[in-house]
Coordinates of C-alpha atoms in Angstrom, one line a residue:
X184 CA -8.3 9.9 -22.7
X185 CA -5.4 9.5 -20.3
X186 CA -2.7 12.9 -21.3
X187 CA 0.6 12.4 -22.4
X188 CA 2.3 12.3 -19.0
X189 CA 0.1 9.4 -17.7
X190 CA 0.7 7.0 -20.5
X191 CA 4.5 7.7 -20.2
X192 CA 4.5 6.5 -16.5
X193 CA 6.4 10.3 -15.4
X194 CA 9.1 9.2 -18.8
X195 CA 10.0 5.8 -17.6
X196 CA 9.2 4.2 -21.2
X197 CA 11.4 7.0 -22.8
X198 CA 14.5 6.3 -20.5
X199 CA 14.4 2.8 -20.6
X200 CA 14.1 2.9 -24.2
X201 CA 15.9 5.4 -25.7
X202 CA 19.2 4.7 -23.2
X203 CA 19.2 1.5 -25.7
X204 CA 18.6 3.0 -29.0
X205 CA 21.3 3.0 -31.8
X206 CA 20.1 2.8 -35.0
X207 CA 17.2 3.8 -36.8
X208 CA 15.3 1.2 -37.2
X209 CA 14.7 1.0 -33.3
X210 CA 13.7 4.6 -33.8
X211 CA 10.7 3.4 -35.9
X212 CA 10.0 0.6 -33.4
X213 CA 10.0 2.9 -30.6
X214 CA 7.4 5.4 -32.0
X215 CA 5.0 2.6 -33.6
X216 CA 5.2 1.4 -29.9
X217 CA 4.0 4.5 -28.4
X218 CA 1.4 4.8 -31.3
X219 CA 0.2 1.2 -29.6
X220 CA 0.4 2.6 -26.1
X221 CA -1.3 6.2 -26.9
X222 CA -4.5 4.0 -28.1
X223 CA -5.1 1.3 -25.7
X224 CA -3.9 3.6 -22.8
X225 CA -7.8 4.8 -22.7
X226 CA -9.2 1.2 -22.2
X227 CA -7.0 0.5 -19.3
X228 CA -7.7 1.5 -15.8
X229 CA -4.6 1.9 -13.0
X230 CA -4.9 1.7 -9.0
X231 CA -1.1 2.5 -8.0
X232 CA 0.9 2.1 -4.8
X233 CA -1.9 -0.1 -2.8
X234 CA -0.2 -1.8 0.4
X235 CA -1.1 -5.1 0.9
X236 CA 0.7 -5.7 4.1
X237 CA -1.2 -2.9 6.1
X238 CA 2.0 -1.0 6.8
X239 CA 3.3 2.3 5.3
X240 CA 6.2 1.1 3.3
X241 CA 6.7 1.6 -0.5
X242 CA 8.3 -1.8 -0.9
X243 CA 4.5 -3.4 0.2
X244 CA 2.8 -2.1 -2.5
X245 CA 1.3 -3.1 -5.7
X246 CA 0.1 -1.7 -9.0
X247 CA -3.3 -3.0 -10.7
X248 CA -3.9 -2.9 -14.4
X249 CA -8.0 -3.9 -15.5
X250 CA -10.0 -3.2 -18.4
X251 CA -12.6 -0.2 -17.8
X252 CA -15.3 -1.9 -17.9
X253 CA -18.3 -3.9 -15.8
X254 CA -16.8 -7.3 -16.9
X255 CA -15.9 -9.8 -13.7
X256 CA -14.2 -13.0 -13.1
X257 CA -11.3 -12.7 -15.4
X258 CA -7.8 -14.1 -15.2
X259 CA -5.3 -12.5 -12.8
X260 CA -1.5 -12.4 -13.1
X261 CA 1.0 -11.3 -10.3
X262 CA 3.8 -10.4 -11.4
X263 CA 7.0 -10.7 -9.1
X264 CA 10.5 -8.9 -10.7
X265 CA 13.9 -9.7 -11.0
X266 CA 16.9 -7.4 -9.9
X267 CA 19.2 -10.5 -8.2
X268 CA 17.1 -9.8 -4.8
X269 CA 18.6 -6.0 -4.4
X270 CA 17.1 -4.1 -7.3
X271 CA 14.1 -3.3 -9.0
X272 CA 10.3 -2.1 -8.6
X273 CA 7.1 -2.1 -10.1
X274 CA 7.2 0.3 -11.7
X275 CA 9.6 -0.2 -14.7
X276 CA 7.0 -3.4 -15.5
X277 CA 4.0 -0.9 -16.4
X278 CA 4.1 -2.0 -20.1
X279 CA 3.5 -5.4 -19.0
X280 CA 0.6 -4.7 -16.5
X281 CA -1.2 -2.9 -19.5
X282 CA -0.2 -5.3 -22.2
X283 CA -2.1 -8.2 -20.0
X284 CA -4.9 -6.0 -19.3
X285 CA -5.5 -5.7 -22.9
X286 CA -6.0 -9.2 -22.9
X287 CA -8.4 -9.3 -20.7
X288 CA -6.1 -10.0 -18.0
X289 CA -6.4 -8.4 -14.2
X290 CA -2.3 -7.9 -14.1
X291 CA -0.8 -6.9 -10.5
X292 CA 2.5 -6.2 -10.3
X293 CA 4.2 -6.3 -6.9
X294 CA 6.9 -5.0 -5.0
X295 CA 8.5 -6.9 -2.3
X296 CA 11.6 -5.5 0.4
X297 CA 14.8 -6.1 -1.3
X298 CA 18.6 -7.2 0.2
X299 CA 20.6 -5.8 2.4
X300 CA 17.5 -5.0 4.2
X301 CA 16.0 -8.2 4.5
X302 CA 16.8 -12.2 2.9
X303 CA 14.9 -14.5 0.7
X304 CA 12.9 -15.5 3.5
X305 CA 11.2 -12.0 4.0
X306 CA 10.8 -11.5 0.4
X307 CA 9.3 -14.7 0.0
X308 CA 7.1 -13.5 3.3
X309 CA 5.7 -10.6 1.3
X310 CA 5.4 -12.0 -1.8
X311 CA 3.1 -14.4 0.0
X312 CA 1.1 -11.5 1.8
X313 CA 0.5 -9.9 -1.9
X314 CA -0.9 -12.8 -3.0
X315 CA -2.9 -13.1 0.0
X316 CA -4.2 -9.4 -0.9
X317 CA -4.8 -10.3 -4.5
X318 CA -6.9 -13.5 -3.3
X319 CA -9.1 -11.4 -0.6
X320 CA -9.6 -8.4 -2.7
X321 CA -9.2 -9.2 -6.7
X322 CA -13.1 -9.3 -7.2
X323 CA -13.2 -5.6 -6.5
X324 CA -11.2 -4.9 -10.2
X325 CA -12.7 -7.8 -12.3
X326 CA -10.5 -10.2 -11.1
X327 CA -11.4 -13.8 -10.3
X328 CA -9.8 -15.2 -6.9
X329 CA -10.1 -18.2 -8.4
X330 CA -8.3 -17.8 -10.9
X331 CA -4.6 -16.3 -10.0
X332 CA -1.7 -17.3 -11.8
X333 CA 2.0 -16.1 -10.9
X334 CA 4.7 -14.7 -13.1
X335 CA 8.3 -13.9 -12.0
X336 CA 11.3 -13.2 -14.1
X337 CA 14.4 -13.9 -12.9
X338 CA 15.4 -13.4 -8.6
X339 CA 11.3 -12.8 -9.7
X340 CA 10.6 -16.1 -10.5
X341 CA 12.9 -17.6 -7.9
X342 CA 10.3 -16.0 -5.6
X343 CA 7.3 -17.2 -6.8
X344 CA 8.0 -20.6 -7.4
X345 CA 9.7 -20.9 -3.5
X346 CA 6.2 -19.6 -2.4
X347 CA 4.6 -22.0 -4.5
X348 CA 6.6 -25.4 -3.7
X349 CA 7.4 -24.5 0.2
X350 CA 4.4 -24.8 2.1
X351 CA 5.7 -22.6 5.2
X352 CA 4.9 -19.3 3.2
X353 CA 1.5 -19.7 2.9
X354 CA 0.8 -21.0 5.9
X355 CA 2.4 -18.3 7.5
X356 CA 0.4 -16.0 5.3
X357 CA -2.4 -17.7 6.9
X358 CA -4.1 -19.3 3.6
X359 CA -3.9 -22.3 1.2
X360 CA -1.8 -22.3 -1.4
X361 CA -4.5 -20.2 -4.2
X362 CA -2.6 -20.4 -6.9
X363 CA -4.1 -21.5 -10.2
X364 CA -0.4 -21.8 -11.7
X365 CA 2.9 -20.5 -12.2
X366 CA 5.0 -18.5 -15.1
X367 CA 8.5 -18.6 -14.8
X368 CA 10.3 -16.1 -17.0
X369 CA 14.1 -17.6 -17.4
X370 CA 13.9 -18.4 -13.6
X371 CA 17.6 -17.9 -11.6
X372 CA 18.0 -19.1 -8.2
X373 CA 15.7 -22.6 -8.3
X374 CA 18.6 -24.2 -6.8
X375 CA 20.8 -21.6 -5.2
X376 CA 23.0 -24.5 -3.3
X377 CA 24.2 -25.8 -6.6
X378 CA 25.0 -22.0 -8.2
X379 CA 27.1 -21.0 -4.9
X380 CA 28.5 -24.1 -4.2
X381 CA 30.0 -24.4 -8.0
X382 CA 29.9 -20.6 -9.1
X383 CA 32.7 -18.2 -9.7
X384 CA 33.4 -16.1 -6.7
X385 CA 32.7 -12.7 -8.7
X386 CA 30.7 -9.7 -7.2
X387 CA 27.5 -11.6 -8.0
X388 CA 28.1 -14.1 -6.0
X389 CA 29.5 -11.3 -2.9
X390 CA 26.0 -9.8 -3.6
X391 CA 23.6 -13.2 -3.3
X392 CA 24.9 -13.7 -0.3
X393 CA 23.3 -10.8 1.1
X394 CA 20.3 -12.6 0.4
X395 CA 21.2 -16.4 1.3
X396 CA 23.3 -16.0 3.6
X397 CA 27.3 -17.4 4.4
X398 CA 25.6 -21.0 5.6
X399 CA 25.2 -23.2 3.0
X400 CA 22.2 -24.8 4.8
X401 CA 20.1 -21.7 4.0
X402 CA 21.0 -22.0 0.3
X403 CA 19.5 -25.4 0.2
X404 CA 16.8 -23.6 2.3
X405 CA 15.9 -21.1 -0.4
X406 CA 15.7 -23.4 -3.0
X407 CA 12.6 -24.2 -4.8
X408 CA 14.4 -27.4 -6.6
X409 CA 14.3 -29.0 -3.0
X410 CA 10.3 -28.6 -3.0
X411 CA 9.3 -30.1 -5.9
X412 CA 7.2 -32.8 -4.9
X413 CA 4.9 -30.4 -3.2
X414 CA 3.7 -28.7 -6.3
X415 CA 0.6 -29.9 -8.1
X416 CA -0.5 -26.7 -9.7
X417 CA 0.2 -26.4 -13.9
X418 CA 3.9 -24.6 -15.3
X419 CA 4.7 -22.7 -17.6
X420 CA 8.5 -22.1 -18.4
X421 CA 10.5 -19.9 -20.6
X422 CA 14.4 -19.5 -21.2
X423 CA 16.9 -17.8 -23.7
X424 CA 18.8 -20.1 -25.4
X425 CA 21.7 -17.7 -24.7
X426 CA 21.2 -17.2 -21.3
X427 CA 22.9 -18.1 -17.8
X428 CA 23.8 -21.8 -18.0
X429 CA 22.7 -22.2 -14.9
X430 CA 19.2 -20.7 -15.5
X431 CA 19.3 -23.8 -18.8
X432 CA 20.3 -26.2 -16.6
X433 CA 17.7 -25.6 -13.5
X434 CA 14.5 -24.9 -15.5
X435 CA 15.0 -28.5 -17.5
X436 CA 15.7 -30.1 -14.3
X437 CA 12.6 -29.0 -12.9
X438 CA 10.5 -29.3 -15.9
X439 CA 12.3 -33.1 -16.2
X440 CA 11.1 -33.8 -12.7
X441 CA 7.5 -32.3 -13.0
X442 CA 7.2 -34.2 -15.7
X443 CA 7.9 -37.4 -14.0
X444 CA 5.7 -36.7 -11.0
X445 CA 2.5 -36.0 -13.8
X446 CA 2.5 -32.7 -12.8
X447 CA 1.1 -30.5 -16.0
X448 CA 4.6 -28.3 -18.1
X449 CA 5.3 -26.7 -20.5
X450 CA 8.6 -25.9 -21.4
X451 CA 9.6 -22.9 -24.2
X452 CA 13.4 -22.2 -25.4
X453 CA 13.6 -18.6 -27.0
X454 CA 16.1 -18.8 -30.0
X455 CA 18.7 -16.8 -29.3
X456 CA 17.4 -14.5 -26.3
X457 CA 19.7 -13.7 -23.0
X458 CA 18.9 -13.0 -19.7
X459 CA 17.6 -9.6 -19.7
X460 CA 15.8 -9.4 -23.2
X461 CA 13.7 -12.6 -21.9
X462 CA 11.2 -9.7 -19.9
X463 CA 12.5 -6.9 -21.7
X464 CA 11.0 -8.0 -25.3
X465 CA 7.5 -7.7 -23.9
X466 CA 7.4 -4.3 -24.1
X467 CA 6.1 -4.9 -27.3
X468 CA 2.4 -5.8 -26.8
X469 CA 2.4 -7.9 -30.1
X470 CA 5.7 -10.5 -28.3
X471 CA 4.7 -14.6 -28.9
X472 CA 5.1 -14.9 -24.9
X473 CA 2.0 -13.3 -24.6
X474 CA 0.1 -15.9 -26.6
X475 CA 2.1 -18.5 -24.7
X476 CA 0.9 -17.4 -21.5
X477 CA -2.6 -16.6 -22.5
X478 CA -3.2 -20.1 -23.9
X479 CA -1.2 -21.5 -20.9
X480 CA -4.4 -19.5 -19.3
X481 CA -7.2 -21.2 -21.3
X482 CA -5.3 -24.5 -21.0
X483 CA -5.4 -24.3 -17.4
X484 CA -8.9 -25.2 -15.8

């Protein structure tokens, strides 16, 4: 069995945790969680900080999470995070990459450069690249390269649907489009014209613009909402009923429209969830978004 230190990811599950707790009856959540952790840990097998962009840098890596065992050809999820294009990393999202593997899921979970450094278009580049990676070399941990689904929460999901609905990404990446379909976890950014052109100018907005840019042409650009009509593969969409309006707003519009073109959704409002409890309530491997997505999986053929 894995020690102590390996389950706890070097403490990140304590300090994401505990910096939230404040009564006692998260107390006795938190410890029946680890008690979950402590015995499924041992099925779960973990390849960390493989670069799929043969390069050197940390932000082209990704994390794999399999069962350890001889089984092939399962499901695969990659998993893009959120952090409004300038934060984040993979490895807050372990809970998540061992929560799918011990449903049978190959779960990767990727990082990607993040702004100042680069714009939506490079992210979008290396998002691409990882899936690319995934496709080429999943067999090798069970997965099936047939069979790859995205997930992105938040700037996350932004991410993976722009890959998915703008054909230049892929191309560039050099492959067709592989993926089986797509998870969006309250998705922000689907039309980013709209939220800057109408949005209050706060420090949020100061800080997209890092990523899209002072022309508005680029913020039509780096909109998935605008690619629509290229995507044929099957959705799956979640939002908080208290979350960003304009998170409400953009995922109905795009489920509204996929719907219209016959393109297979399936749209979920979570009663009384915001924005950041939308990824951070499956921590808890027992969550009803897991049985949503896996029977999104089964559904999906």
């Amino acid at each position: 069995m894995e020690n102590v230190r390996s389950k706890m990811e070097n403490g990140q599950l304590f300090s994401y945790l505990t910096s939230h707790v404040s009564h006692l009856k998260t107390i006795v959540m938190l410890f029946a969680f680890l008690s979950q952790v402590f015995t499924g840990s041992a099925q779960i097998r973990v390849e960390k900080n493989i670069n799929y962009a043969g390069n050197t840098y940390q932000a082209n890596t990704l994390n794999i999470y399999h069962k350890k065992d001889s089984i092939q050809n399962r499901d695969v999820i990659i998993f893009v995070h959120g952090g409004s294009w300038s934060s984040g990393k993979k490895e807050t999202y372990w809970w998540l990459g061992r929560n799918l593997a011990k449903n049978n899921v190959v779960s990767v979970i990727i990082n990607y450069p993040l702004a100042p450094s680069v714009t939506y278009k490079e992210m979008a580049a290396a998002t691409a690249q990882a899936v690319k990676w995934v496709k080429d070399s999943i067999a090798a941990y069970g997965g099936n390269a047939d069979r790859i689904f995205i997930m992105g929460h938040s700037a996350g999901a932004h991410l993976a649907e722009l890959i998915n609905s703008d054909p230049q990404f892929f191309q560039n990446a050099g492959i067709a489009n592989p993926l089986k379909g797509v998870i969006l976890n309250d998705p922000f950014g689907l039309d980013m014209e709209e939220y800057l052109t109408k949005a209050a100018k706060d420090h949020y907005y100061t800080d997209f613009l890092r990523t899209f840019s002072n022309e508005s042409k680029n913020w039509q650009a780096g909109s998935p909402l605008f690619y629509v009509k290229n995507i044929k593969n099957p959705h799956l969409i979640f939002y908080g009923t208290k979350t960003y309006e304009a998170i409400q707003i953009q995922s109905e519009r795009i489920c509204k429209i996929l719907q219209e073109q016959q393109t297979p959704v399936k749209l979920i409002k979570i009663d009384g969830k915001k924005h950041v409890p939308m990824i951070s309530q499956m921590i808890w491997g027992n969550n009803n978004l897991y049985k949503s997505i896996l029977d999104f999986l089964k559904e999906t053929r």
